[in-house]
Short mmCIF file of C-alpha atoms in Angstrom, two decimals:
data_model
loop_
_atom_site.label_atom_id
_atom_site.label_comp_id
_atom_site.label_asym_id
_atom_site.label_seq_id
_atom_site.Cartn_x
_atom_site.Cartn_y
_atom_site.Cartn_z
CA UNK A 86 0.00 0.00 0.00
CA UNK A 87 1.44 3.38 -0.99
CA UNK A 88 1.77 6.46 1.23
CA UNK A 89 -1.09 8.09 -0.58
CA UNK A 90 -3.46 5.17 0.01
CA UNK A 91 -2.35 4.93 3.65
CA UNK A 92 -3.05 8.64 4.22
CA UNK A 93 -6.53 8.38 2.71
CA UNK A 94 -7.11 5.15 4.64
CA UNK A 95 -6.27 6.97 7.87
CA UNK A 96 -8.66 9.74 6.86
CA UNK A 97 -11.42 7.19 6.34
CA UNK A 98 -10.82 5.67 9.77
CA UNK A 99 -10.99 9.13 11.36
CA UNK A 100 -14.22 9.93 9.54
CA UNK A 101 -15.68 6.59 10.64
CA UNK A 102 -14.82 7.42 14.25
CA UNK A 103 -16.33 10.89 13.85
CA UNK A 104 -19.50 9.29 12.47
CA UNK A 105 -19.63 6.94 15.45
CA UNK A 106 -19.38 9.90 17.82
CA UNK A 107 -22.13 11.66 15.90
CA UNK A 108 -24.39 8.60 16.14
CA UNK A 109 -23.90 8.65 19.92
CA UNK A 110 -24.77 12.36 19.82
CA UNK A 111 -27.86 11.64 17.72
CA UNK A 112 -29.12 9.11 20.27
CA UNK A 113 -28.40 11.57 23.10
CA UNK A 114 -30.20 14.37 21.24
CA UNK A 115 -33.23 12.18 20.62
CA UNK A 116 -33.40 10.99 24.22
CA UNK A 117 -33.03 14.47 25.70
CA UNK A 118 -35.19 16.34 23.18
CA UNK A 119 -32.30 18.32 21.60
CA UNK A 120 -33.63 17.81 18.12
CA UNK A 121 -31.67 20.62 16.48
CA UNK A 122 -28.49 18.89 17.66
CA UNK A 123 -29.80 15.59 16.32
CA UNK A 124 -30.57 17.11 12.92
CA UNK A 125 -27.18 18.82 12.71
CA UNK A 126 -25.36 15.61 13.66
CA UNK A 127 -27.25 13.63 11.00
CA UNK A 128 -25.94 16.29 8.59
CA UNK A 129 -22.38 15.78 9.88
CA UNK A 130 -22.70 12.00 9.40
CA UNK A 131 -23.87 12.50 5.81
CA UNK A 132 -21.00 14.93 5.16
CA UNK A 133 -18.53 12.45 6.68
CA UNK A 134 -19.90 9.68 4.43
CA UNK A 135 -19.51 11.91 1.39
CA UNK A 136 -15.84 12.43 2.26
CA UNK A 137 -15.41 8.70 2.94
CA UNK A 138 -16.62 8.03 -0.62
CA UNK A 139 -14.22 10.66 -1.93
CA UNK A 140 -11.27 9.28 0.03
CA UNK A 141 -12.09 5.73 -1.05
CA UNK A 142 -11.77 6.89 -4.65
CA UNK A 143 -8.75 9.12 -4.16
CA UNK A 144 -6.94 6.44 -2.20
CA UNK A 145 -7.50 4.01 -5.04
CA UNK A 146 -9.71 1.64 -3.00
CA UNK A 147 -12.66 1.96 -5.41
CA UNK A 148 -13.46 3.21 -8.88
CA UNK A 149 -11.46 3.71 -12.03
CA UNK B 184 -16.20 42.28 -28.24
CA UNK B 185 -18.89 39.97 -26.81
CA UNK B 186 -17.24 37.07 -28.59
CA UNK B 187 -13.88 37.95 -27.08
CA UNK B 188 -15.43 38.22 -23.62
CA UNK B 189 -17.13 34.86 -24.10
CA UNK B 190 -13.83 33.27 -25.14
CA UNK B 191 -12.15 34.65 -22.03
CA UNK B 192 -14.99 33.41 -19.81
CA UNK B 193 -14.72 30.00 -21.46
CA UNK B 194 -11.01 29.98 -20.63
CA UNK B 195 -11.70 30.82 -16.98
CA UNK B 196 -14.46 28.20 -16.77
CA UNK B 197 -12.17 25.49 -18.15
CA UNK B 198 -9.33 26.63 -15.88
CA UNK B 199 -11.71 26.27 -12.91
CA UNK B 200 -12.62 22.77 -14.17
CA UNK B 201 -8.95 21.82 -14.29
CA UNK B 202 -8.39 23.14 -10.79
CA UNK B 203 -11.42 21.29 -9.35
CA UNK B 204 -10.34 18.13 -11.17
CA UNK B 205 -7.10 18.23 -9.18
CA UNK B 206 -9.09 18.07 -5.94
CA UNK B 207 -11.84 15.69 -7.07
CA UNK B 208 -11.72 12.80 -9.55
CA UNK B 209 -13.13 14.08 -12.86
CA UNK B 210 -16.36 12.09 -12.55
CA UNK B 211 -16.93 13.66 -9.11
CA UNK B 212 -16.40 17.25 -10.31
CA UNK B 213 -19.49 19.09 -8.98
CA UNK B 214 -19.33 21.59 -11.84
CA UNK B 215 -20.29 18.77 -14.21
CA UNK B 216 -23.42 18.07 -12.16
CA UNK B 217 -24.91 21.51 -11.54
CA UNK B 218 -28.11 20.42 -13.31
CA UNK B 219 -28.27 17.20 -11.31
CA UNK B 220 -27.65 19.14 -8.08
CA UNK B 221 -30.56 21.45 -8.97
CA UNK B 222 -32.74 18.37 -9.37
CA UNK B 223 -31.57 17.00 -6.04
CA UNK B 224 -32.40 20.25 -4.24
CA UNK B 225 -35.78 20.39 -5.99
CA UNK B 226 -36.55 16.88 -4.76
CA UNK B 227 -35.56 17.85 -1.20
CA UNK B 228 -37.82 20.92 -1.53
CA UNK B 229 -40.79 18.88 -2.73
CA UNK B 230 -40.47 16.24 0.00
CA UNK B 231 -39.93 18.74 2.84
CA UNK B 232 -42.67 20.95 1.34
CA UNK B 233 -45.19 18.08 1.45
CA UNK B 234 -44.39 17.65 5.16
CA UNK B 235 -44.88 21.39 5.87
CA UNK B 236 -48.06 21.49 3.77
CA UNK B 237 -49.84 19.11 6.15
CA UNK B 238 -49.49 21.56 9.04
CA UNK B 239 -49.77 24.93 7.29
CA UNK B 240 -53.03 26.93 7.52
CA UNK B 241 -53.35 29.66 4.85
CA UNK B 242 -55.30 32.36 6.70
CA UNK B 243 -54.30 35.68 8.27
CA UNK B 244 -55.23 34.49 11.74
CA UNK B 245 -53.61 31.07 11.62
CA UNK B 246 -50.74 31.17 9.12
CA UNK B 247 -48.14 32.57 11.50
CA UNK B 248 -49.36 30.39 14.38
CA UNK B 249 -49.25 27.26 12.21
CA UNK B 250 -45.66 28.01 11.16
CA UNK B 251 -44.73 28.56 14.82
CA UNK B 252 -46.48 25.27 15.68
CA UNK B 253 -44.40 23.47 13.02
CA UNK B 254 -41.25 25.07 14.39
CA UNK B 255 -41.83 24.55 18.10
CA UNK B 256 -44.20 21.61 18.52
CA UNK B 257 -43.98 19.22 15.58
CA UNK B 258 -41.18 16.65 16.11
CA UNK B 259 -38.27 17.71 13.90
CA UNK B 260 -40.52 20.43 12.43
CA UNK B 261 -37.83 23.07 12.81
CA UNK B 262 -35.27 20.84 11.13
CA UNK B 263 -37.64 20.14 8.21
CA UNK B 264 -38.42 23.86 7.92
CA UNK B 265 -34.69 24.60 7.88
CA UNK B 266 -34.10 21.89 5.26
CA UNK B 267 -36.83 23.46 3.08
CA UNK B 268 -35.31 26.91 3.51
CA UNK B 269 -31.66 26.00 2.89
CA UNK B 270 -32.48 23.59 0.05
CA UNK B 271 -34.23 26.54 -1.65
CA UNK B 272 -30.99 28.53 -1.45
CA UNK B 273 -29.06 25.51 -2.74
CA UNK B 274 -31.55 25.18 -5.60
CA UNK B 275 -30.99 28.77 -6.70
CA UNK B 276 -27.18 28.51 -6.35
CA UNK B 277 -27.10 25.28 -8.38
CA UNK B 278 -29.36 26.76 -11.10
CA UNK B 279 -27.23 29.91 -11.34
CA UNK B 280 -24.01 27.85 -11.58
CA UNK B 281 -25.65 25.72 -14.26
CA UNK B 282 -26.79 28.86 -16.09
CA UNK B 283 -23.39 30.58 -16.10
CA UNK B 284 -21.48 27.42 -16.90
CA UNK B 285 -23.64 26.64 -19.93
CA UNK B 286 -23.52 30.26 -21.02
CA UNK B 287 -19.73 30.49 -20.85
CA UNK B 288 -19.22 27.12 -22.55
CA UNK B 289 -21.78 28.05 -25.27
CA UNK B 290 -23.97 25.03 -24.66
CA UNK B 291 -26.87 26.72 -26.35
CA UNK B 292 -25.72 26.19 -29.93
CA UNK B 293 -27.64 24.23 -32.56
CA UNK B 294 -30.83 22.74 -31.20
CA UNK B 295 -29.78 23.27 -27.59
CA UNK B 296 -31.68 26.55 -27.55
CA UNK B 297 -34.70 24.61 -26.25
CA UNK B 298 -32.96 23.44 -23.06
CA UNK B 299 -31.68 27.00 -22.69
CA UNK B 300 -35.11 28.64 -22.99
CA UNK B 301 -36.73 26.10 -20.67
CA UNK B 302 -33.81 26.59 -18.25
CA UNK B 303 -34.35 30.34 -18.20
CA UNK B 304 -38.02 29.77 -17.45
CA UNK B 305 -37.06 27.35 -14.67
CA UNK B 306 -34.86 30.05 -13.13
CA UNK B 307 -37.61 32.69 -13.27
CA UNK B 308 -40.23 30.32 -11.84
CA UNK B 309 -37.86 29.16 -9.10
CA UNK B 310 -37.34 32.79 -8.03
CA UNK B 311 -41.09 33.46 -8.07
CA UNK B 312 -41.84 30.33 -6.02
CA UNK B 313 -39.22 31.37 -3.47
CA UNK B 314 -40.80 34.80 -2.98
CA UNK B 315 -44.29 33.30 -2.52
CA UNK B 316 -42.76 31.00 0.09
CA UNK B 317 -41.59 34.00 2.10
CA UNK B 318 -45.09 35.48 2.02
CA UNK B 319 -46.66 32.28 3.39
CA UNK B 320 -44.94 32.68 6.77
CA UNK B 321 -46.97 35.88 7.25
CA UNK B 322 -44.51 37.66 9.47
CA UNK B 323 -43.45 41.31 9.14
CA UNK B 324 -41.17 40.53 6.22
CA UNK B 325 -44.11 38.90 4.41
CA UNK B 326 -46.25 41.99 4.88
CA UNK B 327 -43.46 44.20 3.58
CA UNK B 328 -42.92 41.93 0.57
CA UNK B 329 -46.63 42.09 -0.28
CA UNK B 330 -46.58 45.88 0.02
CA UNK B 331 -43.45 46.26 -2.11
CA UNK B 332 -44.61 43.80 -4.76
CA UNK B 333 -48.08 45.37 -4.86
CA UNK B 334 -46.68 48.89 -5.28
CA UNK B 335 -44.25 47.73 -7.97
CA UNK B 336 -46.97 45.96 -9.93
CA UNK B 337 -49.36 48.90 -9.57
CA UNK B 338 -46.76 51.16 -11.18
CA UNK B 339 -47.06 49.30 -14.49
CA UNK B 340 -49.20 51.43 -16.82
CA UNK B 341 -52.63 50.09 -17.90
CA UNK B 342 -52.42 46.55 -16.51
CA UNK B 343 -50.65 47.18 -13.17
CA UNK B 344 -53.77 47.36 -11.01
CA UNK B 345 -55.22 44.28 -12.62
CA UNK B 346 -51.98 42.35 -12.12
CA UNK B 347 -51.89 43.28 -8.45
CA UNK B 348 -55.50 42.17 -7.96
CA UNK B 349 -54.86 38.94 -9.87
CA UNK B 350 -51.83 38.14 -7.72
CA UNK B 351 -53.18 39.13 -4.32
CA UNK B 352 -56.91 38.63 -4.81
CA UNK B 353 -57.80 42.33 -4.42
CA UNK B 354 -56.34 45.78 -3.92
CA UNK B 355 -55.80 45.63 -0.16
CA UNK B 356 -55.08 42.70 2.11
CA UNK B 357 -57.94 40.30 1.43
CA UNK B 358 -58.65 36.83 2.79
CA UNK B 359 -57.75 35.48 -0.64
CA UNK B 360 -54.11 36.51 -0.28
CA UNK B 361 -52.61 33.55 1.58
CA UNK B 362 -54.64 30.77 -0.14
CA UNK B 363 -53.61 32.35 -3.44
CA UNK B 364 -49.95 32.53 -2.36
CA UNK B 365 -50.10 28.89 -1.26
CA UNK B 366 -51.48 27.93 -4.64
CA UNK B 367 -48.84 30.06 -6.40
CA UNK B 368 -46.16 28.38 -4.27
CA UNK B 369 -47.26 24.85 -5.14
CA UNK B 370 -48.83 25.25 -8.62
CA UNK B 371 -45.69 26.62 -10.34
CA UNK B 372 -43.62 24.00 -8.47
CA UNK B 373 -45.65 21.37 -10.37
CA UNK B 374 -45.09 23.38 -13.55
CA UNK B 375 -41.33 23.15 -12.87
CA UNK B 376 -41.52 19.43 -13.67
CA UNK B 377 -43.22 20.15 -17.01
CA UNK B 378 -40.42 22.60 -17.77
CA UNK B 379 -37.88 19.96 -16.70
CA UNK B 380 -39.43 17.50 -19.18
CA UNK B 381 -39.00 20.14 -21.89
CA UNK B 382 -35.47 20.78 -20.61
CA UNK B 383 -34.51 17.12 -21.06
CA UNK B 384 -36.60 15.99 -24.00
CA UNK B 385 -33.93 16.73 -26.64
CA UNK B 386 -30.96 15.50 -24.63
CA UNK B 387 -30.02 11.84 -24.99
CA UNK B 388 -27.93 11.32 -21.86
CA UNK B 389 -28.78 14.07 -19.38
CA UNK B 390 -27.04 13.89 -16.00
CA UNK B 391 -30.23 14.20 -13.98
CA UNK B 392 -28.68 13.23 -10.64
CA UNK B 393 -25.31 14.00 -9.03
CA UNK B 394 -22.96 11.18 -7.93
CA UNK B 395 -23.42 9.74 -4.43
CA UNK B 396 -20.61 11.91 -3.05
CA UNK B 397 -22.52 15.06 -3.87
CA UNK B 398 -25.94 13.70 -2.98
CA UNK B 399 -24.64 12.93 0.52
CA UNK B 400 -22.78 16.24 0.71
CA UNK B 401 -25.81 18.32 -0.33
CA UNK B 402 -28.14 16.49 2.07
CA UNK B 403 -25.56 16.76 4.82
CA UNK B 404 -24.89 20.47 4.42
CA UNK B 405 -28.61 21.28 4.30
CA UNK B 406 -29.26 19.28 7.50
CA UNK B 407 -26.23 20.74 9.25
CA UNK B 408 -27.32 24.30 8.44
CA UNK B 409 -30.89 23.50 9.53
CA UNK B 410 -29.54 22.42 12.91
CA UNK B 411 -26.82 25.02 13.43
CA UNK B 412 -28.62 28.07 11.99
CA UNK B 413 -32.28 27.30 12.75
CA UNK B 414 -34.79 29.20 10.65
CA UNK B 415 -36.98 31.58 12.62
CA UNK B 416 -39.81 33.93 11.75
CA UNK B 417 -39.87 37.65 12.33
CA UNK B 418 -42.61 39.08 14.59
CA UNK B 419 -46.11 38.46 13.19
CA UNK B 420 -47.43 40.79 10.51
CA UNK B 421 -49.69 43.51 11.77
CA UNK B 422 -52.59 44.94 9.79
CA UNK B 423 -52.00 48.32 11.42
CA UNK B 424 -48.36 48.92 10.53
CA UNK B 425 -45.90 47.86 7.84
CA UNK B 426 -42.26 47.43 8.88
CA UNK B 427 -39.80 49.76 7.20
CA UNK B 428 -36.83 47.37 6.92
CA UNK B 429 -36.53 44.12 4.98
CA UNK B 430 -34.39 41.27 6.33
CA UNK B 431 -32.89 40.22 3.03
CA UNK B 432 -32.38 36.68 1.82
CA UNK B 433 -29.74 37.38 -0.80
CA UNK B 434 -30.77 34.52 -3.06
CA UNK B 435 -34.46 35.33 -3.39
CA UNK B 436 -35.06 38.86 -2.25
CA UNK B 437 -32.12 40.62 -3.86
CA UNK B 438 -34.33 42.32 -6.51
CA UNK B 439 -36.24 44.04 -3.70
CA UNK B 440 -33.02 45.76 -2.60
CA UNK B 441 -33.13 47.46 -6.01
CA UNK B 442 -36.22 49.37 -4.84
CA UNK B 443 -33.87 51.38 -2.65
CA UNK B 444 -32.16 52.79 -5.74
CA UNK B 445 -34.77 52.57 -8.50
CA UNK B 446 -38.43 53.51 -8.83
CA UNK B 447 -40.73 50.42 -8.92
CA UNK B 448 -41.37 50.69 -12.66
CA UNK B 449 -37.64 51.06 -13.31
CA UNK B 450 -36.94 47.90 -11.32
CA UNK B 451 -39.60 45.96 -13.24
CA UNK B 452 -38.15 47.20 -16.53
CA UNK B 453 -34.61 46.18 -15.49
CA UNK B 454 -35.92 42.73 -14.50
CA UNK B 455 -37.80 42.37 -17.79
CA UNK B 456 -34.71 43.39 -19.80
CA UNK B 457 -32.52 40.87 -17.91
CA UNK B 458 -35.00 38.04 -18.54
CA UNK B 459 -35.47 39.05 -22.19
CA UNK B 460 -31.69 39.15 -22.69
CA UNK B 461 -31.38 35.75 -21.03
CA UNK B 462 -33.87 34.33 -23.53
CA UNK B 463 -32.00 36.01 -26.42
CA UNK B 464 -28.54 34.64 -25.51
CA UNK B 465 -28.74 31.53 -27.78
CA UNK B 466 -29.47 33.74 -30.79
CA UNK B 467 -26.98 36.52 -30.05
CA UNK B 468 -23.94 35.09 -31.78
CA UNK B 469 -24.41 34.39 -35.48
CA UNK B 470 -23.17 30.98 -36.53
CA UNK B 471 -19.71 30.87 -38.03
CA UNK B 472 -19.16 29.89 -41.67
CA UNK B 473 -18.01 26.44 -40.61
CA UNK B 474 -21.11 25.94 -38.49
CA UNK B 475 -23.32 27.17 -41.31
CA UNK B 476 -21.59 24.71 -43.65
CA UNK B 477 -22.36 21.84 -41.31
CA UNK B 478 -25.89 23.09 -40.72
CA UNK B 479 -26.53 23.04 -44.45
CA UNK B 480 -25.44 19.44 -44.88
CA UNK B 481 -28.97 18.02 -45.05
CA UNK B 482 -30.86 15.74 -42.69
CA UNK B 483 -28.94 12.49 -42.04
CA UNK B 484 -30.01 9.63 -44.29
CA UNK B 485 -29.90 5.93 -43.43
CA UNK B 486 -28.43 3.74 -46.18
CA UNK B 487 -30.84 0.86 -45.86
CA UNK B 488 -28.57 -1.69 -47.52
CA UNK B 489 -25.74 -1.15 -45.00
CA UNK B 490 -27.62 -0.71 -41.70
CA UNK B 491 -27.01 -3.64 -39.32
CA UNK B 492 -29.39 -2.40 -36.61
CA UNK B 493 -26.48 -2.18 -34.13
CA UNK B 494 -28.02 0.90 -32.41
CA UNK B 495 -24.69 2.77 -32.10
CA UNK B 496 -26.11 5.82 -33.89
CA UNK B 497 -29.23 5.62 -31.72
CA UNK B 498 -27.15 5.81 -28.54
CA UNK B 499 -24.75 8.45 -29.82
CA UNK B 500 -27.26 10.96 -31.21
CA UNK B 501 -27.41 13.70 -28.54
CA UNK B 502 -30.62 15.11 -29.98
CA UNK B 503 -32.78 11.99 -29.75
CA UNK B 504 -33.25 12.16 -33.53
CA UNK B 505 -32.75 8.46 -34.32
CA UNK B 506 -35.18 5.66 -33.44
CA UNK B 507 -34.80 1.94 -34.02
CA UNK B 508 -37.74 0.13 -35.67
CA UNK B 509 -38.24 -3.58 -36.48
CA UNK B 510 -36.52 -4.19 -39.80
CA UNK B 511 -39.08 -4.88 -42.57
CA UNK B 512 -36.48 -6.73 -44.66
CA UNK B 513 -32.85 -7.85 -44.40
CA UNK B 514 -30.03 -5.54 -45.47
CA UNK B 515 -27.81 -6.12 -48.49
CA UNK B 516 -24.31 -6.31 -47.04
CA UNK B 517 -23.21 -9.44 -45.22
CA UNK B 518 -23.27 -7.71 -41.84
CA UNK B 519 -26.73 -6.27 -42.49
CA UNK B 520 -28.43 -9.46 -43.64
CA UNK B 521 -29.18 -10.78 -40.15
CA UNK B 522 -30.39 -7.48 -38.73
CA UNK B 523 -33.53 -7.32 -36.62
CA UNK B 524 -33.70 -3.52 -36.30
CA UNK B 525 -33.35 -0.61 -38.69
CA UNK B 526 -32.34 2.97 -37.83
CA UNK B 527 -34.77 5.71 -38.82
CA UNK B 528 -33.90 9.45 -38.65
CA UNK B 529 -36.60 11.80 -37.36
CA UNK B 530 -36.25 14.76 -39.70
CA UNK B 531 -37.80 17.27 -37.31
CA UNK B 532 -35.17 16.49 -34.68
CA UNK B 533 -32.04 16.14 -36.80
CA UNK B 534 -29.69 19.12 -36.57
CA UNK B 535 -27.41 17.79 -39.34
CA UNK B 536 -24.43 17.60 -36.99
CA UNK B 537 -22.97 14.37 -38.40
CA UNK B 538 -22.36 12.66 -35.05
CA UNK B 539 -24.26 9.57 -36.27
CA UNK B 540 -21.95 9.33 -39.29
CA UNK B 541 -18.99 9.05 -36.94
CA UNK B 542 -20.86 6.56 -34.73
CA UNK B 543 -21.63 4.15 -37.57
CA UNK B 544 -18.86 1.64 -38.38
CA UNK B 545 -20.84 0.23 -41.33
CA UNK B 546 -21.14 3.36 -43.50
CA UNK B 547 -24.89 3.17 -43.15
CA UNK B 548 -25.49 6.89 -42.64
CA UNK B 549 -24.66 9.97 -44.64
CA UNK B 550 -25.34 13.68 -44.77
CA UNK B 551 -26.58 14.15 -48.35
CA UNK B 552 -24.88 17.50 -48.91
CA UNK B 553 -21.74 16.68 -46.94
CA UNK B 554 -20.37 13.42 -48.29
CA UNK B 555 -16.98 11.84 -47.77
CA UNK B 556 -15.64 13.41 -50.95
CA UNK B 557 -16.70 16.86 -49.67
CA UNK B 558 -14.68 16.30 -46.51
CA UNK B 559 -11.70 15.15 -48.61
CA UNK B 560 -11.93 18.33 -50.66
CA UNK B 561 -12.12 20.48 -47.52
CA UNK B 562 -9.11 18.75 -46.00
CA UNK B 563 -7.13 19.13 -49.22
CA UNK B 564 -8.03 22.80 -49.62
CA UNK B 565 -7.12 23.42 -45.96
CA UNK B 566 -3.75 21.71 -46.55
CA UNK B 567 -3.14 23.77 -49.67
CA UNK B 568 -3.95 27.02 -47.88
CA UNK B 569 -1.46 26.06 -45.13
CA UNK B 570 1.30 25.49 -47.66
#
C-alpha cells in the first residue's frame, strides 16, 4: 500500500470514528429532546460519508 | 467584443474545471453536475414541502401560528423547515451555476436553444416560487414583501392594477391573499416538472442526478445548516403597521433591494430586460461559416442496404433524432443481412451535426450534402492554404 493510500485510509478511519461519535450524539439528542443537535449531527454524518466516498476513490480503494 | 469576452470566460471556466479536477476525480467534479444538483435540491424541496403542507393553515389568523407550531411543537418540524429553507438557497445557487457554466461554454448552440429557454423559465419560476414562500410565513417581512410587490406591480401602466388584484386577490389585504400565495407556491412547483421535461426531451444522456458523493454532501450540508442556523420567523405581521426594513435573503429577495435605488417601474423594466436578454442569448452570436456549412449538410439519411441495426447511432445521437424500428427486410451487405432492427432518422429532430456518421462503423449513414468526398476536398483545400 502506498503512502497516498495509507493517508486516505487513515482519513477514512478518522471519519468513521467521527461518524460513530455523531451517532452517539444523535441518540443523546433524541433521548433528551435536543432535536436541532440531532438534525445537525445527522448532517455531519452525511458529510462524513460523502468524504469517505471521496477518500475511497482518491486512495484508489474503489473506482477507475 | 462579446465574442472575445465569451472566449475569455470559457477559458476561466475550463481553468476552474482543471483546478477542481485536481481536488476531485473528474467524474466527481461538482461543476459537471450543476443540473443534477438542482434536481436534487428540488426533490428535497418537494419532499420537505409536502411535510410542511400538512401543518400549514393559509389564513391571516392562523398562518403565523401554524408556522410557529411546526417550528416549536412538531417533532423535527424546525429541522424540516430549515431543510426546506436552505435547500431553496441551494436550488438557486445550483441553477445559477448551471446557467453561467452553460452560457460560458456556449452550450446553447444548434438545437440546444430549447434546453436554454426552458432553463431560463425554470430560473424565473424558481425565483417566483421562493418569494411566494416567504409570504406564506406571514410575518413582518411577508407583509413588507406584499406591500413592495403590490406597489411595484401597480406602477405598471394600464395593466398594473389588474396584475396586483390577480396576484393578491384584491387591492388591499384580502382573505384570498394567503390561499392564493399557497397555490402560487405549489402550482408553479408542479409546472417546474413540465419545464424539466422540456429541458430534457432533446438530450439523450442528461445527467439528472449527481454522484453519491454530492448527494450525501448536499443532504448533509442542508441538515447541518438547519440544525446550526435554525430558521426563525420575524414578529407576526400587523394589519396596522408595515415594517420599514426588509431582512434580506440574498438569493431570493435581492431584486427588492433594487427598490432602494430605482423607482418600482424602473426595477420591473430592469428585470424584464434581464429576462429578455437571457432568452435572447442563444441567438446573439451568429453561426460561423463552418457551423453554417455543417448546418446546411442536409438531414442524415440511413443507407438501408448497409444498416445492421447495431443501435450505435441511436445511442450516440445527442438530440434523440434516431429511433430503431423492427426491420421490414434484411439488409444487403453481409453484416446487415441478419439485422432485426433498422435505424430511422426523425427529420424534425435532426440538426445535421454528423455525429451519427462518426458513430456508424458500417457506413450506413450519410449527410446528403456533406459526403466523404466533400470532406476530402475540404481537408485538401485546408492543406493547400497552409502550404
